[in-house]
XYZ file of C-alpha atoms in Angstrom:
368
model
C 92.837 107.164 67.517
C 93.763 103.755 68.300
C 92.698 102.213 71.580
C 93.150 98.976 73.461
C 90.607 97.469 75.890
C 92.445 94.826 78.089
C 89.926 92.258 79.921
C 86.784 89.839 78.944
C 84.403 91.352 81.614
C 80.941 93.023 81.837
C 82.780 96.488 81.642
C 85.387 95.404 78.851
C 83.008 94.649 76.353
C 81.044 97.667 77.069
C 84.033 99.449 76.624
C 85.288 97.971 73.488
C 81.768 98.531 71.816
C 81.504 102.150 73.000
C 85.082 102.527 71.727
C 84.178 101.042 68.273
C 80.846 103.093 68.064
C 82.982 106.612 68.346
C 84.939 105.851 65.643
C 88.111 104.695 66.964
C 90.600 102.052 65.666
C 89.551 99.396 68.843
C 91.560 96.087 69.797
C 90.258 94.024 72.588
C 92.795 91.597 74.299
C 91.774 88.666 76.647
C 94.165 86.287 78.289
C 91.275 83.380 77.433
C 91.979 82.393 73.587
C 89.161 79.697 73.561
C 86.708 82.507 74.460
C 88.327 85.056 72.020
C 88.368 82.203 69.386
C 84.517 81.552 70.041
C 83.855 85.367 69.747
C 85.654 85.508 66.403
C 83.452 82.557 65.136
C 80.203 84.389 66.206
C 81.604 87.317 64.295
C 79.555 90.015 66.366
C 78.631 91.535 69.722
C 75.449 92.396 70.042
C 74.724 95.003 72.516
C 71.290 96.185 73.994
C 70.846 99.685 75.703
C 68.902 102.596 75.753
C 68.970 103.212 72.090
C 67.788 99.789 71.170
C 69.540 96.403 69.947
C 72.167 96.491 67.463
C 75.343 94.596 66.622
C 79.520 95.313 66.344
C 81.094 93.040 63.825
C 84.290 91.524 64.508
C 87.304 92.114 62.077
C 90.019 94.654 61.331
C 88.002 97.184 59.147
C 86.776 99.922 59.537
C 84.149 100.151 62.310
C 85.157 97.010 63.514
C 86.468 95.267 66.830
C 89.779 93.401 66.721
C 90.968 90.738 68.841
C 93.594 89.462 70.108
C 95.751 87.155 73.113
C 98.729 89.035 72.440
C 99.195 91.713 74.939
C 102.211 92.975 72.599
C 100.016 93.204 69.581
C 97.004 94.859 71.690
C 99.069 97.902 73.183
C 101.561 98.541 70.137
C 101.045 102.076 69.118
C 97.642 102.613 71.232
C 97.124 106.120 72.366
C 94.712 105.009 75.081
C 94.826 101.637 76.872
C 91.627 101.044 78.830
C 91.786 98.403 81.833
C 88.359 97.946 83.269
C 89.094 94.994 84.945
C 88.549 93.981 88.901
C 91.797 95.726 90.750
C 92.510 91.636 91.921
C 93.842 91.247 88.215
C 96.388 94.292 88.537
C 99.372 92.589 89.917
C 100.010 90.223 87.625
C 98.816 92.183 84.901
C 101.336 95.237 85.546
C 104.016 92.882 85.192
C 103.300 91.982 82.019
C 102.109 94.955 80.630
C 105.213 97.116 82.269
C 107.740 96.038 79.904
C 105.731 96.902 76.648
C 104.108 100.682 77.419
C 105.145 103.455 75.406
C 105.892 107.466 75.497
C 102.759 109.283 75.546
C 100.443 106.368 76.261
C 97.800 106.873 78.417
C 96.050 103.707 80.576
C 92.736 104.323 81.999
C 91.729 102.282 84.932
C 88.020 102.534 85.919
C 88.025 102.420 88.844
C 92.019 101.605 90.089
C 91.986 101.639 93.463
C 95.199 102.991 93.833
C 96.214 100.524 90.612
C 97.665 103.709 88.815
C 100.753 103.616 91.342
C 101.150 99.912 91.287
C 101.593 99.610 87.302
C 103.369 103.080 87.424
C 105.952 101.205 89.569
C 105.579 97.846 87.510
C 106.597 99.985 84.426
C 109.811 101.019 86.395
C 110.986 97.846 87.569
C 110.879 96.646 84.523
C 113.417 99.107 83.335
C 111.104 101.045 81.224
C 111.627 104.700 81.405
C 108.635 105.892 79.367
C 106.008 108.585 79.844
C 102.895 107.152 80.783
C 99.838 108.858 82.142
C 98.292 106.266 84.671
C 94.715 107.704 84.975
C 92.112 106.519 87.334
C 88.414 107.391 87.887
C 85.350 106.376 90.292
C 83.686 104.249 89.014
C 83.113 101.862 85.980
C 82.018 103.957 82.986
C 78.964 101.479 82.598
C 76.386 99.415 84.465
C 76.598 96.470 82.101
C 76.241 92.549 81.925
C 76.878 90.021 79.598
C 74.028 87.736 78.900
C 76.315 85.446 76.976
C 79.425 85.194 75.106
C 78.640 88.208 72.564
C 75.836 89.646 74.077
C 75.882 92.769 76.237
C 73.281 94.886 78.069
C 74.271 98.272 79.657
C 71.594 99.620 81.828
C 73.543 103.255 82.446
C 76.543 105.182 81.128
C 78.477 106.900 83.340
C 77.723 111.352 83.054
C 80.630 112.405 84.944
C 83.718 110.962 86.056
C 86.105 112.261 88.323
C 89.491 111.341 87.511
C 92.855 111.630 88.515
C 96.552 111.215 87.186
C 99.737 109.737 88.039
C 102.056 111.179 87.635
C 100.269 114.522 87.833
C 102.448 116.120 85.732
C 101.129 114.381 82.773
C 97.584 115.350 83.516
C 97.168 117.792 80.144
C 98.162 115.168 77.909
C 96.088 112.393 79.320
C 93.227 114.707 79.675
C 93.816 115.352 75.964
C 93.550 111.863 75.441
C 91.107 111.044 77.625
C 88.090 113.570 76.570
C 88.094 111.964 73.394
C 87.036 108.527 74.453
C 85.134 109.962 77.596
C 83.908 113.507 77.192
C 82.355 112.996 80.798
C 85.837 112.781 82.672
C 86.571 115.755 85.050
C 89.877 116.375 86.403
C 90.576 116.028 90.076
C 94.141 116.691 91.910
C 96.000 113.069 91.598
C 96.391 109.513 91.691
C 95.580 109.335 95.192
C 92.487 111.494 94.657
C 91.643 109.329 92.073
C 91.500 106.094 94.361
C 90.004 107.947 96.879
C 86.868 108.768 94.667
C 86.421 104.638 94.076
C 82.643 103.681 94.873
C 83.277 100.444 94.711
C 84.475 99.915 98.632
C 81.665 102.141 99.450
C 78.671 100.669 97.851
C 79.586 97.125 98.095
C 81.412 96.136 101.558
C 78.024 97.148 103.783
C 75.778 95.307 100.724
C 77.652 92.005 100.643
C 78.789 92.101 104.720
C 75.109 92.901 106.205
C 73.229 90.565 103.428
C 75.574 87.621 104.419
C 72.477 85.812 105.932
C 70.305 86.171 102.675
C 73.409 85.615 100.300
C 74.072 82.254 102.169
C 70.419 81.302 102.233
C 68.959 82.003 98.854
C 69.855 80.660 95.507
C 69.938 84.360 94.147
C 69.678 87.502 95.669
C 69.695 91.379 94.814
C 72.077 93.249 96.988
C 71.073 96.434 95.134
C 67.032 96.040 95.544
C 65.990 94.033 98.527
C 69.195 94.095 100.129
C 69.333 97.950 100.121
C 67.521 98.635 103.254
C 67.719 102.023 105.504
C 69.934 100.110 108.163
C 72.515 99.352 105.467
C 72.193 102.943 103.622
C 72.677 104.230 106.960
C 76.021 102.284 107.306
C 77.072 103.352 103.832
C 76.541 106.985 104.563
C 78.956 106.801 107.153
C 81.105 104.837 105.579
C 81.330 106.920 102.727
C 81.713 110.268 105.311
C 84.946 108.653 106.389
C 86.013 108.416 103.273
C 85.592 112.236 102.673
C 86.884 112.853 105.691
C 90.003 111.143 104.480
C 90.076 113.256 101.396
C 89.532 116.486 103.146
C 92.454 115.520 105.749
C 94.596 115.024 102.818
C 93.693 118.757 101.513
C 91.608 116.937 98.461
C 88.834 119.616 97.668
C 85.330 119.165 96.444
C 83.479 117.701 94.932
C 83.601 114.675 96.581
C 81.015 113.027 95.099
C 78.752 111.693 97.824
C 77.198 108.233 97.393
C 73.835 109.653 98.979
C 73.840 111.715 95.529
C 73.385 108.232 93.905
C 70.237 107.729 95.394
C 68.827 110.900 95.558
C 66.582 112.264 92.977
C 67.719 115.937 93.485
C 70.675 117.806 94.226
C 74.362 117.044 92.611
C 74.102 114.977 89.636
C 76.359 111.787 90.757
C 78.477 110.118 88.522
C 76.059 107.998 86.851
C 73.044 110.954 86.503
C 69.832 110.716 88.319
C 67.598 107.629 88.359
C 70.703 105.448 87.600
C 69.946 103.032 91.226
C 66.685 102.512 89.399
C 67.828 101.773 86.263
C 70.032 99.002 88.094
C 67.283 97.208 90.142
C 64.735 97.083 87.237
C 67.241 95.577 85.109
C 67.247 92.509 87.414
C 70.750 91.914 86.289
C 72.164 91.787 89.643
C 70.143 89.143 90.692
C 72.737 86.550 91.478
C 74.115 83.897 93.440
C 77.028 85.999 95.799
C 79.724 83.498 96.672
C 80.838 85.185 100.042
C 84.316 84.023 100.283
C 85.268 84.791 96.665
C 82.948 87.417 94.927
C 84.506 90.701 93.917
C 82.679 92.578 96.261
C 84.532 90.978 99.070
C 88.178 90.048 97.737
C 88.146 93.435 95.634
C 86.142 96.273 97.267
C 86.573 94.959 100.938
C 89.935 93.273 100.708
C 91.627 95.738 98.517
C 89.555 98.841 98.367
C 88.642 99.412 102.204
C 91.867 98.438 103.183
C 93.114 101.022 101.193
C 90.735 103.976 102.994
C 91.758 102.179 106.343
C 95.598 102.321 106.127
C 95.278 105.960 104.261
C 93.328 107.221 107.184
C 95.859 105.769 109.650
C 98.918 107.450 107.706
C 97.145 110.665 107.354
C 95.572 110.519 111.249
C 92.278 110.411 110.254
C 89.943 107.694 112.328
C 87.861 105.334 109.533
C 86.079 102.960 112.543
C 83.238 101.713 110.110
C 85.383 100.917 107.421
C 87.580 98.820 110.123
C 84.738 97.208 111.463
C 83.676 95.932 108.221
C 87.307 94.824 107.401
C 87.318 93.123 110.615
C 83.723 91.521 110.047
C 84.597 90.403 106.402
C 88.299 88.796 107.777
C 85.760 86.945 110.090
C 83.651 85.519 107.523
C 86.108 84.763 105.576
C 88.449 83.444 107.722
C 91.517 85.604 106.562
C 92.956 88.878 107.519
C 91.951 90.821 104.973
C 93.697 94.301 106.154
C 97.181 92.398 106.018
C 96.456 91.099 102.377
C 95.311 94.329 101.141
C 96.340 96.905 99.143
C 97.543 99.405 101.833
C 100.005 102.025 102.130
C 102.002 99.365 103.913
C 102.175 96.942 101.797
C 102.978 99.145 98.911
C 105.794 100.793 100.807
C 104.520 104.114 101.184
C 103.822 104.323 104.552
C 107.023 105.674 105.768
C 106.444 108.843 103.427
C 105.718 112.181 104.858
C 102.775 114.092 103.442
C 105.469 116.350 101.275
C 107.231 113.224 99.867
C 103.777 111.256 98.765
C 102.741 114.932 97.113
C 106.194 114.844 95.355
C 105.346 111.422 94.452
C 101.968 111.815 92.984
C 103.310 114.542 90.852
C 106.536 113.343 89.422
C 106.128 109.409 89.915
C 109.158 107.462 90.825
C 112.269 109.043 90.126
C 114.785 106.457 89.398
């Protein structure tokens, strides 16, 4: 299977490494040609995880990772296109990628913040009528951090990936491809269901907003360790209850993967398996300097992710007071109207649809 990994972030390098180790023909694309040149000159990617430390060679041979800054070259004939990038990158990338996609390709957004619709729409607007499945899941398949231009530490691999496909009529083909790369994918209803599984807008907004004082005061602060206190966990739980209520109002079925299971030592296994939170905090990789106004927890998970939940709640008639409150506080902190800038149904032009029309859209995609 030919796999393209799009982007140069932590999760992108982790995905490229895992796909090479699974024996696929893998190409890594990133826009930064200088960074690719440096990686090519270094000659390998070094990965460290629970299995130990090893190297992935850079090159075009069997078992090696190919590099390119040409998006056309990266995606040509790819069976699976993996985009483990922040959703803040989606608008520009979707416009670039839309004309290039081909019949039977599967595009995987882990996670997507309803990016499945954004990429599908961009493809249609480019006049591309190819049958492409856009899939999104609830979390990045890795807890990973880059420790240099060619060094990656993967603390945890996802064990369960609830995944929705847009349009859902392409689900059978999509999962036949996805399961080769990620056997942990679990089919759920559709792309919107996948978007409402995204854990980032539940975990991160309370952490960055309620830790705003320490984040401004200290040079480095681990919001997943000393920043995850009972008061914050209580807010996170209520926020997650709102997400689940929105899902239920739309008729989506359990499991809703409640975030509380991420922290629990028993009960239903969450996306990263048991004990993942402890592995994350033990690694020390999340002790960092977080700039409140620009960090992805604010600009992605709050501005785009929370706004999506709030807008879908408003559309379906399900109140989301905690989500709205966090958005309002975040807007006060940043001096920006984050809902107005958000990935809302209003901004996507979908707020006037009836629920039946939305179901038709999720099933068949844009018909034009």
